[in-house]
mmCIF file of C-alpha atoms in Angstrom:
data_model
loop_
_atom_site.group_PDB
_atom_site.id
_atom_site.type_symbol
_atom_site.label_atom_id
_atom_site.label_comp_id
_atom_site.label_asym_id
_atom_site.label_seq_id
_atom_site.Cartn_x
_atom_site.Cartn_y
_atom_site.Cartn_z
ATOM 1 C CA UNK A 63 -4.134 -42.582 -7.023
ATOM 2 C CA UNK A 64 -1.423 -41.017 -9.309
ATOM 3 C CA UNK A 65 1.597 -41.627 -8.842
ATOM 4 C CA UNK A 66 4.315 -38.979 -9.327
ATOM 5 C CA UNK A 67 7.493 -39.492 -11.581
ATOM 6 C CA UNK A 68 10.984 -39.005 -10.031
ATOM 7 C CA UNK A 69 11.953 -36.126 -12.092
ATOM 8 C CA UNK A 70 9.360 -32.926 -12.257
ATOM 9 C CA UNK A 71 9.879 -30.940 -14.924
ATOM 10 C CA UNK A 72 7.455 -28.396 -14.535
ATOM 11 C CA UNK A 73 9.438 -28.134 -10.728
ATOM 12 C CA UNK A 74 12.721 -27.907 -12.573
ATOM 13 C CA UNK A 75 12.364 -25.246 -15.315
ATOM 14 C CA UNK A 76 10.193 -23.372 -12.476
ATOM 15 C CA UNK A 77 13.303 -23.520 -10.271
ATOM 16 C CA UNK A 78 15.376 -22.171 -13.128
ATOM 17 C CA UNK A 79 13.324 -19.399 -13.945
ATOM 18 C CA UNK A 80 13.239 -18.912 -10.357
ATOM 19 C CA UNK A 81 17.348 -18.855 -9.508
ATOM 20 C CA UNK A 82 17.629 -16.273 -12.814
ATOM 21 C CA UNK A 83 15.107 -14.435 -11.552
ATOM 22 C CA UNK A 84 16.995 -13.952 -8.274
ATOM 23 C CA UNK A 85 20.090 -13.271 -9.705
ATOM 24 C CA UNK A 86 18.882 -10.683 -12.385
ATOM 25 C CA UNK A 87 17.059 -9.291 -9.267
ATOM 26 C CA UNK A 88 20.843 -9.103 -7.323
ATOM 27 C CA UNK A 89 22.082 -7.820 -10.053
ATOM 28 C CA UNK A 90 19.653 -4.656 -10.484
ATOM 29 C CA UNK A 91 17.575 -4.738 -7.258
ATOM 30 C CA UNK A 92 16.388 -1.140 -8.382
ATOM 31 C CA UNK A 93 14.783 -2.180 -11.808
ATOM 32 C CA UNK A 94 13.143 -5.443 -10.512
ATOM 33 C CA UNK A 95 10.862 -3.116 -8.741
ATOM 34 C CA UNK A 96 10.282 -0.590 -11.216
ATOM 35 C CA UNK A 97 9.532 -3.826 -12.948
ATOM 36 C CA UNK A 98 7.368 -5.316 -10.769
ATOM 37 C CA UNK A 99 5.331 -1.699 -10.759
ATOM 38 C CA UNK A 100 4.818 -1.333 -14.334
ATOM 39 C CA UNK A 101 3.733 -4.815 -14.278
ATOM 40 C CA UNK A 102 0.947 -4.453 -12.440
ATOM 41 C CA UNK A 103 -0.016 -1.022 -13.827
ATOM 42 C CA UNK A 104 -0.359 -2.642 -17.217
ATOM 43 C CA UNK A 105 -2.146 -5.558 -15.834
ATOM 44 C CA UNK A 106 -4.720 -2.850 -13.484
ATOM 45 C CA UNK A 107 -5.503 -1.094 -16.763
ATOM 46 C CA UNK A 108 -6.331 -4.135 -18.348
ATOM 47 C CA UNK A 109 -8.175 -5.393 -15.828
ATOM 48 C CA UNK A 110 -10.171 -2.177 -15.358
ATOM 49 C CA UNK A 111 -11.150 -1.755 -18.792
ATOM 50 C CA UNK A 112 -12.163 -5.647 -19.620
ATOM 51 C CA UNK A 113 -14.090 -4.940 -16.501
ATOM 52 C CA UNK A 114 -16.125 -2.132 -17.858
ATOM 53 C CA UNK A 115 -16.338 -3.803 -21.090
ATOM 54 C CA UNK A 116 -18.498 -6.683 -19.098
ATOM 55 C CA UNK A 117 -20.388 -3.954 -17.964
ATOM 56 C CA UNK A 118 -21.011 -2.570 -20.761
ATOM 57 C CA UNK A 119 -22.110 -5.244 -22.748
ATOM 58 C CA UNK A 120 -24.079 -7.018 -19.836
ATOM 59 C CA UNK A 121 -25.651 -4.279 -18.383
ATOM 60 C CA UNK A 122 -28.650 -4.513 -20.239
ATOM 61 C CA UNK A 123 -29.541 -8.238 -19.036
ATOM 62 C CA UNK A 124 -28.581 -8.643 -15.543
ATOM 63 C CA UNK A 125 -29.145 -5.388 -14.158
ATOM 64 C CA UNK A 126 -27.287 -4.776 -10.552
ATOM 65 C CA UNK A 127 -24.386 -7.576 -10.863
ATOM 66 C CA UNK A 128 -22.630 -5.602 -13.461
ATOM 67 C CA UNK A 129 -22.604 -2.516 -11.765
ATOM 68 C CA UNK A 130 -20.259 -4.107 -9.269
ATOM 69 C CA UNK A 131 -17.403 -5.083 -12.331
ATOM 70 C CA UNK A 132 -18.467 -1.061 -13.238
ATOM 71 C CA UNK A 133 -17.147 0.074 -9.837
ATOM 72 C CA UNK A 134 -13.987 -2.021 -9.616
ATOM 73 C CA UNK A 135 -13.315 -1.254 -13.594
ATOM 74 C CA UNK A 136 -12.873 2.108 -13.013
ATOM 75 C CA UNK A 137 -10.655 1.451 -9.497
ATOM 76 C CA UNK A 138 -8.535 -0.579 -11.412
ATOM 77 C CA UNK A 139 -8.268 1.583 -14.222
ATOM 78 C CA UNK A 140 -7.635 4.402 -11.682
ATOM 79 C CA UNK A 141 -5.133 1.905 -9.547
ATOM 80 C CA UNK A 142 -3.189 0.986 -12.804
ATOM 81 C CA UNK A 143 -3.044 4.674 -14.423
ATOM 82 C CA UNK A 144 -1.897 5.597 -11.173
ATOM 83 C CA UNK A 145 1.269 3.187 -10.639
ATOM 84 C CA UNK A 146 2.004 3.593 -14.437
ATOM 85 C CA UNK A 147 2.100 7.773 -14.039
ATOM 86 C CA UNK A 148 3.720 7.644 -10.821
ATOM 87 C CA UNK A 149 5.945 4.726 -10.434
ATOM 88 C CA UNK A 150 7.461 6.382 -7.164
ATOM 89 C CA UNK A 151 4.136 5.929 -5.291
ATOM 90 C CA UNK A 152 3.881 2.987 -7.052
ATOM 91 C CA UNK A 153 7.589 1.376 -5.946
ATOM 92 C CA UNK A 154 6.062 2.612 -2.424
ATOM 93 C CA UNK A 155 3.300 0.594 -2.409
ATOM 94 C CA UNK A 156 4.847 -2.460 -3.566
ATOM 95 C CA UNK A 157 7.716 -2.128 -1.360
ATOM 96 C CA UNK A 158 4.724 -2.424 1.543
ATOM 97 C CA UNK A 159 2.953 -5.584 -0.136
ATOM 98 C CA UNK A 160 5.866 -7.660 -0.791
ATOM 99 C CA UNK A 161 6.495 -8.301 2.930
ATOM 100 C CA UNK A 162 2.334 -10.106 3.043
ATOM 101 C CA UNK A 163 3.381 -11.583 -0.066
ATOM 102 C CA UNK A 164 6.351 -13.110 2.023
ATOM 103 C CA UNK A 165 4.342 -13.888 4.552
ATOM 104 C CA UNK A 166 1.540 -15.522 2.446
ATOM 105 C CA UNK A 167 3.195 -17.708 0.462
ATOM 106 C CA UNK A 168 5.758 -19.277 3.166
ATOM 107 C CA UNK A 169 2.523 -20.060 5.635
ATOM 108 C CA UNK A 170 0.917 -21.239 2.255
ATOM 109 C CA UNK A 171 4.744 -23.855 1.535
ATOM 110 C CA UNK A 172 4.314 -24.155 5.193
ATOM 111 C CA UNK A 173 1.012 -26.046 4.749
ATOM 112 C CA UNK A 174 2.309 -28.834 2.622
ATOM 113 C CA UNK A 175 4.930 -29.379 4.587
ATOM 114 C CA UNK A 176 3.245 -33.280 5.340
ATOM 115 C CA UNK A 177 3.656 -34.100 1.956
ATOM 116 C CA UNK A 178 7.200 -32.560 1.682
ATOM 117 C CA UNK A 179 8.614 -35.725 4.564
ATOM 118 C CA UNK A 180 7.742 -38.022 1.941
ATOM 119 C CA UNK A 181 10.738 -36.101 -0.171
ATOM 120 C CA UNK A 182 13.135 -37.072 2.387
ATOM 121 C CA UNK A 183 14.555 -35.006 5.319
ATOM 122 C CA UNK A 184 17.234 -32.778 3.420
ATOM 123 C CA UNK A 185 14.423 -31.320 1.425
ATOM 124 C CA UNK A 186 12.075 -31.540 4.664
ATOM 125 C CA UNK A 187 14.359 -29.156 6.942
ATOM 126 C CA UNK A 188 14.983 -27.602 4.130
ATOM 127 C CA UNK A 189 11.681 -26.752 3.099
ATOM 128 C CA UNK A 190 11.256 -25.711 6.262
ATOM 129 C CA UNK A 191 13.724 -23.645 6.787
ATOM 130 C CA UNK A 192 13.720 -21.523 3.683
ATOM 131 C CA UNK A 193 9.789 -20.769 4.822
ATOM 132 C CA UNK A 194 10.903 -19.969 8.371
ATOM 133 C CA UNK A 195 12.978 -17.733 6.892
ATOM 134 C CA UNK A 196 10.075 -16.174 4.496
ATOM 135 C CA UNK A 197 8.120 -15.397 7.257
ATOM 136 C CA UNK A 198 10.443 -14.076 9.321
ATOM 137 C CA UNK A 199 12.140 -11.506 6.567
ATOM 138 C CA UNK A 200 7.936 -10.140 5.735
ATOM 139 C CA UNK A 201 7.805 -9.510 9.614
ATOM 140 C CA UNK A 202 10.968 -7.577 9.857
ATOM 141 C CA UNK A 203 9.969 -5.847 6.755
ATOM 142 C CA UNK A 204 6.909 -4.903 8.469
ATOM 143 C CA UNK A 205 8.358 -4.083 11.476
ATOM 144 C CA UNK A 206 11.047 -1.966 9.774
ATOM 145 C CA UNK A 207 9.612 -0.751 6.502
ATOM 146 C CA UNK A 208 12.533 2.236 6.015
ATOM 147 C CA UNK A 209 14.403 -0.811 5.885
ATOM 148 C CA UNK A 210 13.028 -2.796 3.296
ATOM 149 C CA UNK A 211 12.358 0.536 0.915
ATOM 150 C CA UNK A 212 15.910 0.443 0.924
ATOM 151 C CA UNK A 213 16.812 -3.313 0.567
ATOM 152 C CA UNK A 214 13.795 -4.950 -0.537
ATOM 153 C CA UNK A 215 15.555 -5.652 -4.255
ATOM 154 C CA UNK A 216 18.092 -7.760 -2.296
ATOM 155 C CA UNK A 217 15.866 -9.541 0.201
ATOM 156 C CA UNK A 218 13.378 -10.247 -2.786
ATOM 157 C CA UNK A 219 16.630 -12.005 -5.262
ATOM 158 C CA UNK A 220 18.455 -14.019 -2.268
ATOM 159 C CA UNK A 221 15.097 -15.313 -1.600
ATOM 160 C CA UNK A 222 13.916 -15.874 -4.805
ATOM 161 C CA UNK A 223 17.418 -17.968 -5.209
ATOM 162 C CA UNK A 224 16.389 -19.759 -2.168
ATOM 163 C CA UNK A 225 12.785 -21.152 -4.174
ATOM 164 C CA UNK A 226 13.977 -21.666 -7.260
ATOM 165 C CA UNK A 227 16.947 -24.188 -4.995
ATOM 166 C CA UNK A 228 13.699 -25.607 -3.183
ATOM 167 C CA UNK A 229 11.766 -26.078 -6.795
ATOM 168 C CA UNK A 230 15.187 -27.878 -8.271
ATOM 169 C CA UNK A 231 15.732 -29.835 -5.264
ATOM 170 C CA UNK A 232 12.272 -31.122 -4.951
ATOM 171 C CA UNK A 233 12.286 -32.035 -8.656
ATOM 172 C CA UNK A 234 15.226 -34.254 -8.121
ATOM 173 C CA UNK A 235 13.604 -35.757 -5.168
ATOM 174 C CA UNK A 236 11.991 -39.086 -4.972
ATOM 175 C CA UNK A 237 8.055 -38.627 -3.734
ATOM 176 C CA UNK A 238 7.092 -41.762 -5.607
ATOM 177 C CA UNK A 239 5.907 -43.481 -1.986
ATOM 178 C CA UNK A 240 2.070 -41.746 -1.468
ATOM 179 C CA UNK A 241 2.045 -39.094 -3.861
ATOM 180 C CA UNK A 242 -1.717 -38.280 -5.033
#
């Protein structure tokens, strides 16, 4: 059994990164999705064409399995040329993601939330509160969707702000007692 020091660093400067994040996001809720678009535009084209490059150099010696990484080459090439030529659609489609992104990731905090007790019951209710909240904001984003077109830069910093204050305070916590 490892046992974990009292100050996490990697917690820490990912809580930092985190509460910038946020604020820059505040700050220019507009560009943080354009961002966020052209981001994974880029990362679709490379995607797409690394995948057709493993088709194209396996092809030869494994026969149907490649043909697969051909098909979802191209989609992603497709996908990625797409949100990088039309970064409209593209803030669209995002703006319809983020809220099972929301929802993902605070049932996904939700599931540690055992190991989070041992951190002490600020950071427990905490914890759980912030994640209540997560899941609650994707569901009203879903729910409402000409709402969150229109506010999603905002939801997306305060609650970034609201991890990067979880990551901080659970670097500062004390989770020596059981920690594997």
């Amino acid at each position: 059994m490892r046992r974990r020091s009292r100050y996490g660093w990697l917690e820490l400067i990912e809580g930092i990164l985190l509460i910038l994040l946020g604020i820059y996001t505040l700050c220019n809720p507009g560009g943080m999705l354009r961002g966020i678009t052209f981001a994974y535009g880029l990362l679709a084209v490379i995607t797409g064409i690394s995948d057709i490059v493993f088709y194209a150099k396996t092809e030869r010696y494994i026969g149907f399995g490649p043909t697969i990484a051909l098909v979802t080459g191209i989609l992603s090439l497709l996908a990625g040329l797409m949100l990088l030529m039309y970064p409209n659609a593209g803030e669209l489609i995002m703006t319809l993601l983020l809220p099972i992104w929301f929802i993902a990731h605070s049932v996904s905090r939700l599931t540690h939330i055992p190991l989070v007790r041992l951190a002490g019951k600020f950071y427990y209710y905490f914890t759980l509160i912030v994640n209540i909240l997560g899941i609650t904001l994707g569901c009203l984003m879903i729910i409402w969707p000409w709402v969150a077109l229109f506010s999603t830069g905002f939801i997306i910093g305060g609650y970034l702000l609201l991890l990067g204050i979880d990551c901080v305070v659970m670097a500062c916590s004390d989770m020596d007692a059981g920690w594997m």
